[in-house]
XYZ file of C-alpha atoms in Angstrom:
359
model
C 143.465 62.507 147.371
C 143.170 58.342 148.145
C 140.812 57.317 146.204
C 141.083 53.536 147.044
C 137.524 53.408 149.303
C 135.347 54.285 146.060
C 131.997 51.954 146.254
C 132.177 50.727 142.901
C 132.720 47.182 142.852
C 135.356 45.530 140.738
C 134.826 42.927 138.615
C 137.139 39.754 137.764
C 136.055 39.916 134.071
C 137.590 42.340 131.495
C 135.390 45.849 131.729
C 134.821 49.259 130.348
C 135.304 52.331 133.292
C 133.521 55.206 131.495
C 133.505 58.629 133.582
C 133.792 62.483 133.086
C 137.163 63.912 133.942
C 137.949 64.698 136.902
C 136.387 61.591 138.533
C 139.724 60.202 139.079
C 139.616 56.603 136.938
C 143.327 56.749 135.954
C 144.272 57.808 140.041
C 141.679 55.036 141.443
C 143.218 52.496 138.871
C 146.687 52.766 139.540
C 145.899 53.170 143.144
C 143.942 49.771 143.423
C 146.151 47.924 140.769
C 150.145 49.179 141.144
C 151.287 46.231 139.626
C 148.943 46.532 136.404
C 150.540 47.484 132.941
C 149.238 51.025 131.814
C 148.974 52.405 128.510
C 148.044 56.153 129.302
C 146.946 57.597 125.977
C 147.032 61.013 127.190
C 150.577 60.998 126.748
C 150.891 62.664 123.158
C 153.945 60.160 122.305
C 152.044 56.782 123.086
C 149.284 58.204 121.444
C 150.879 58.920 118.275
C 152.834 55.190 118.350
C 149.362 53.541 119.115
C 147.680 55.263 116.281
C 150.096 54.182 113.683
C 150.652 50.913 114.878
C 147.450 49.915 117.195
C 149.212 46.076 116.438
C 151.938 47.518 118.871
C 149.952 46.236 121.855
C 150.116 42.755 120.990
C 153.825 43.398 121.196
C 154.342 45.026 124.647
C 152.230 41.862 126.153
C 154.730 39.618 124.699
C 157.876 41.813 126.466
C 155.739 41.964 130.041
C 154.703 38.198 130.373
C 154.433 39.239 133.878
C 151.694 41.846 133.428
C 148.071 39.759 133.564
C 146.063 42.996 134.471
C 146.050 46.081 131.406
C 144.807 49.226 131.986
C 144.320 51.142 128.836
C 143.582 54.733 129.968
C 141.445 56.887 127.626
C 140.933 54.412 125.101
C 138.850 56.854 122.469
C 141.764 58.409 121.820
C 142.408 55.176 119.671
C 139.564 53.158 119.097
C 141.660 50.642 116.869
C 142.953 49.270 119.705
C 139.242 47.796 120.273
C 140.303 45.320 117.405
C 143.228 44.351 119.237
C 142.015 44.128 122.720
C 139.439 41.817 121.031
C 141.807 39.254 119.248
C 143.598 39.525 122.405
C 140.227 38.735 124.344
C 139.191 35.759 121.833
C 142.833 33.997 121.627
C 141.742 32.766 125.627
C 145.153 34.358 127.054
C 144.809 34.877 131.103
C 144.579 39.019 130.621
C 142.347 41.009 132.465
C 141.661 44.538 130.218
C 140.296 47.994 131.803
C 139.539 50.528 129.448
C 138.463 53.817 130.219
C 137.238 56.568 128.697
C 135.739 59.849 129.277
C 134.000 60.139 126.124
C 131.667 57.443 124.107
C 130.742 60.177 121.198
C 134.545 59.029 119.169
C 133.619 55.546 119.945
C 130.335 55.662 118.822
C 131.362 58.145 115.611
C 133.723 55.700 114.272
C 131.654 52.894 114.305
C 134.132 50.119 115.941
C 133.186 47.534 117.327
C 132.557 47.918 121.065
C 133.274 44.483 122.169
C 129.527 43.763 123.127
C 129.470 40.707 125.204
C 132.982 40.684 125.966
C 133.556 43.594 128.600
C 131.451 44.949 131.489
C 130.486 48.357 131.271
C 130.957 50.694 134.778
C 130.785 54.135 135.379
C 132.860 56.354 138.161
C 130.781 59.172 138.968
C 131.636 61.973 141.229
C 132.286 61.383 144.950
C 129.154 60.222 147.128
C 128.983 61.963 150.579
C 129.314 58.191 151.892
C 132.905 57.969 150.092
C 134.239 60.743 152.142
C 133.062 60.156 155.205
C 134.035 62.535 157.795
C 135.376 64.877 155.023
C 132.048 65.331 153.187
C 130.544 69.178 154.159
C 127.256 69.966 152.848
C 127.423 73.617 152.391
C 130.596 73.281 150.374
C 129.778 70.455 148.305
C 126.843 72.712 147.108
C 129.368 75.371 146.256
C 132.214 73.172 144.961
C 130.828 69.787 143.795
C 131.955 66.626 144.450
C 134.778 66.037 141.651
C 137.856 64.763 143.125
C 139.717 66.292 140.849
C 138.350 69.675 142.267
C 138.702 68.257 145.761
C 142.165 67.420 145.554
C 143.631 70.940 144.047
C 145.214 73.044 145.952
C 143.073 75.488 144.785
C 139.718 73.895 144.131
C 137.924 76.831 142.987
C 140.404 78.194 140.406
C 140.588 74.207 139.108
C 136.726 74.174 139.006
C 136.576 77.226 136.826
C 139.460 75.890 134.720
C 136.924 72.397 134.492
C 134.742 73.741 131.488
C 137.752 75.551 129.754
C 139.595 72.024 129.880
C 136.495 70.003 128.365
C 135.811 72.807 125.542
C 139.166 72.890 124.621
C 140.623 69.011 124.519
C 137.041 67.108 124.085
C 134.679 69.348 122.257
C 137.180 72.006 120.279
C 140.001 68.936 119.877
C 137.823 66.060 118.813
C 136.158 68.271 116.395
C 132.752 67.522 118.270
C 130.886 70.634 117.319
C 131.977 73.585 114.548
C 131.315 76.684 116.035
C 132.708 76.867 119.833
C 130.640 79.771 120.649
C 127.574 78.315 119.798
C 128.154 75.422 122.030
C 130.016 77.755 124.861
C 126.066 79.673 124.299
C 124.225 76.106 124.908
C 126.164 75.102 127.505
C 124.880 78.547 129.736
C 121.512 78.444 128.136
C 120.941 75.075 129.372
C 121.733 75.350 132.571
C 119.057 77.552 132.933
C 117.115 74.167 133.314
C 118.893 71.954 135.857
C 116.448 70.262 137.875
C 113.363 71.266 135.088
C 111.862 70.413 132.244
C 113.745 70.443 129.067
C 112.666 72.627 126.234
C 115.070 72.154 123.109
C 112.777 74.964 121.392
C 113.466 77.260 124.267
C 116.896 76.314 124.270
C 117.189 77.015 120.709
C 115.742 80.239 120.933
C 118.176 81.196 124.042
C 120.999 80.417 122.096
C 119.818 81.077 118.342
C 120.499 77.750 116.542
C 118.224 75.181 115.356
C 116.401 73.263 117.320
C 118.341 70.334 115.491
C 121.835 71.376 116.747
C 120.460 71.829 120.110
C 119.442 68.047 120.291
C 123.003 67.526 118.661
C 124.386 69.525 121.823
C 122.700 67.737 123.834
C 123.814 64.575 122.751
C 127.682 65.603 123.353
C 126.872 66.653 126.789
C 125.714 63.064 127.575
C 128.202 61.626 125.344
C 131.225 63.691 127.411
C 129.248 62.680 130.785
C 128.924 66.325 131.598
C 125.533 65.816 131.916
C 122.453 63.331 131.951
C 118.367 63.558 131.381
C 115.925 61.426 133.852
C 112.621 60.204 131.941
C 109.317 60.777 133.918
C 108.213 57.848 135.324
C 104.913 56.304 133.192
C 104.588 53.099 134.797
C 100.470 52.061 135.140
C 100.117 55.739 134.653
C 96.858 56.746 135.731
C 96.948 60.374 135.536
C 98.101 62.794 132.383
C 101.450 63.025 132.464
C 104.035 65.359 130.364
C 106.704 63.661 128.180
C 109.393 65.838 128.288
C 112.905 64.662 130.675
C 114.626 67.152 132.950
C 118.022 67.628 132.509
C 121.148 67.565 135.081
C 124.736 68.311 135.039
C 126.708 65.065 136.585
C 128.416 67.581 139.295
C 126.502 70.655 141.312
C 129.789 72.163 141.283
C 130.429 72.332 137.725
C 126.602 73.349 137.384
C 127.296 76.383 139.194
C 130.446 77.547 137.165
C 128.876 77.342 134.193
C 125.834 79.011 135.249
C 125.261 82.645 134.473
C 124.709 84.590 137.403
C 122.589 88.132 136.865
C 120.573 90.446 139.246
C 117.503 89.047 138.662
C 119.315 85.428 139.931
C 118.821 85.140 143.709
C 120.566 83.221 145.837
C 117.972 80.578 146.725
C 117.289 79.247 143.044
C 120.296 78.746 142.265
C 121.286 77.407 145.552
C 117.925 75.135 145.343
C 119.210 73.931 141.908
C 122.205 72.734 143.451
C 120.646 71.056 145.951
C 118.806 69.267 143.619
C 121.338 68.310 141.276
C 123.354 67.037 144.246
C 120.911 64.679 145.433
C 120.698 63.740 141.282
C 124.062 62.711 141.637
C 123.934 60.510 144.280
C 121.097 58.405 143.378
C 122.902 58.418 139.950
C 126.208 56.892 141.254
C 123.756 54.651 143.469
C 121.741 53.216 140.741
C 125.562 52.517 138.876
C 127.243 51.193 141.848
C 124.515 48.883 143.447
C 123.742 45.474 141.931
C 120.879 44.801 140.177
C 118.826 46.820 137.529
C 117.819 50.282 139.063
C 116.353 53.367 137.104
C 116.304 57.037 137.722
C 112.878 58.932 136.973
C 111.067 61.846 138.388
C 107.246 61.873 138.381
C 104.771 65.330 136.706
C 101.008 65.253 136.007
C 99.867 67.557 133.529
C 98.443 69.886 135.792
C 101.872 70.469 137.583
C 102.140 68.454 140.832
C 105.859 66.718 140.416
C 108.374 64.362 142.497
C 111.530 65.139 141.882
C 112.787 61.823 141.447
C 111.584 58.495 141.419
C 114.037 54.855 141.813
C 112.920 52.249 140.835
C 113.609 48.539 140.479
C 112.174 44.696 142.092
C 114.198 45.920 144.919
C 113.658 49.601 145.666
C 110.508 51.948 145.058
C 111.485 54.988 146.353
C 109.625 58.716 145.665
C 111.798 61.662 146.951
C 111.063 65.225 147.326
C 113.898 67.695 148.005
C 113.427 71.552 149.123
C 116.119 74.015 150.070
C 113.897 75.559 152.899
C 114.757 75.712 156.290
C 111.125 74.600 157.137
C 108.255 72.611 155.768
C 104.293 72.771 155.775
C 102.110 70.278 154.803
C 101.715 71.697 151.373
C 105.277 70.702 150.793
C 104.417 67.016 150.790
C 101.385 67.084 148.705
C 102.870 66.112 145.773
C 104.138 63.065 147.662
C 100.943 62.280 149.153
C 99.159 62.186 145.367
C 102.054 59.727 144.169
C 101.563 57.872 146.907
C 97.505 57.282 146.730
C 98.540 55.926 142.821
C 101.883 54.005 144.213
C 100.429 52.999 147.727
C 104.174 50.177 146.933
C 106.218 53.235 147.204
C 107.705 54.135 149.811
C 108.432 58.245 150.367
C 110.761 60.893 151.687
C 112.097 64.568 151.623
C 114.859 66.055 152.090
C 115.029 70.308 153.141
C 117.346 72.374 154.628
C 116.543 72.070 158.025
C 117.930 70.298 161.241
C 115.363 68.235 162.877
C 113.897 64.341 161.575
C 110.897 64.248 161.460
């Protein structure tokens, strides 16, 4: 699938691309930059040579004098190479290094140093409906997500079940993230239970009988691995009781819904309204990433219940959105809009449902 027309912006300075899999760095990469020199450290054999002798790189720059732009592809695989790319980085030779990486828990684990200062930090999220165009279909992004990994299968929903196996087995079981698989296969289906709500680690815990400490851990690793991300309620010049716990999303509605236990008690419109939800998450997630300046991602819950579902914010943007899966809406369905805006009368409001008409 081209993958060239992704909004992220490029920059001229050396840069970080974090991302989940699937979110095609390594395709977008090579597609933008052909003539770049890549070091793919999924390959098992570069892996191994880089790991005994992370040094090596120095020497491969001095054989490709040609080769100003280096793309090191999954670069927690061999976070020595930080060292290097940093001598490289300091010694004021006309290189231009990408790194990416699909996981910052190795990073942050062994303690290198990240290069703070040096290189940018960008994320690749998921496709936005905008990237596609013409291509994007509502119905079965809800049912299929928005990976382009997933998109460009042949078979997109055998490759989106195969999505979870993939991360269990080479991040989580691999990298020695977690000791017991099951228990963390448990958490993964336990939490999903909360897309789109608010997140109880002691009900989590309880679900999937493990301490409330490993839960946290868990949760941790999902950020860490990108699978998935918490938004913080939004306490600015609070001046109602508000709770303090985050809600929790997966980084793809597709990959929510494979992971999600399904039962007889499950009907179709929660779990189709959680999608919904976590779709529009996405979006203003990969919006707040890919537009300039310094945007944040909150959702807005009094005490006694009444809740936005998410709030962006910035000195350029104010926006509180509402989203419902219903085919219709009443005026109770904007109430809770109505009561953010009498204590935001800045903010400006909207919702999204499942009907046709503007209105």
């Amino acid at each position: 699938m081209e993958l060239v027309g992704r909004f992220l912006p490029i920059p001229d300075d050396n840069f970080f691309l974090f991302g989940p899999r699937g979110t095609g760095k390594s395709t977008w990469l090579r597609q933008k930059f052909p003539e770049a020199l890549l070091i793919d450290l999924l390959d098992a054999g570069t892996m191994r040579v880089y790991l005994s002798r992370p040094e090596r790189l120095k020497e491969v720059l001095e054989g490709n004098p040609q080769s100003k732009r280096i793309i090191i592809d999954e670069i927690q695989r061999v976070p020595a190479l930080l060292d290097v790319v940093h001598q490289l980085i300091e010694s004021k030779q006309p290189f231009q290094f990408i790194l990416t990486g699909s996981s910052a828990r190795k990073l942050k684990r062994t303690g290198v140093n990240l290069l703070a200062g040096r290189l940018l930090l960008k994320t690749l999220h998921p496709f936005m409906a905008a990237e596609l165009g013409s291509r994007f279909n509502l119905a079965e992004s809800l049912q299929l997500g928005l990976l382009p990994l997933v998109l460009g299968a042949p078979n997109p929903r055998e490759t989106l079940k195969s999505y979870v196996v993939l991360y269990l087995r080479e991040e989580v079981q691999a990298e020695g993230l977690v000791r017991n698989i099951g228990s963390f296969s448990r958490f993964l289906e336990a939490v999903s239970l909360s897309q789109g709500s608010l997140l109880n680690i002691s009900e989590v815990a309880r679900e999937c009988q493990v301490s409330r400490k490993t839960v946290e851990g868990f949760v941790e690793i999902l950020e860490d691995l990108m699978l998935g991300f918490r938004v913080q309620v939004f306490t600015k010049r609070a001046k109602r009781h508000l709770v303090n716990h985050p809600k929790l999303y997966f980084m793809d509605a597709g990959v929510f819904r494979a992971i999600r236990p399904r039962g007889p008690l499950d009907s179709p419109e929660e779990i189709g309204g959680a999608c919904l939800e976590g779709l529009v998450a996405q979006h203003l997630r990969a919006w707040v990433a890919y537009t300039p300046g310094e945007h944040q991602l909150y959702y807005w819950r009094t005490k006694s219940g009444t809740e936005v579902d998410f709030v962006l914010y910035s000195d350029q943007a104010f926006w509180a959105i509402e989203v419902k899966s219903s085919k219709s809406i009443s005026g109770r369905d904007v109430k809770s809009l109505q009561a953010f805006k009498e204590d935001y009368p800045q903010a400006e409001t909207c919702l999204l449902y499942g009907g046709k008409e503007r209105m």
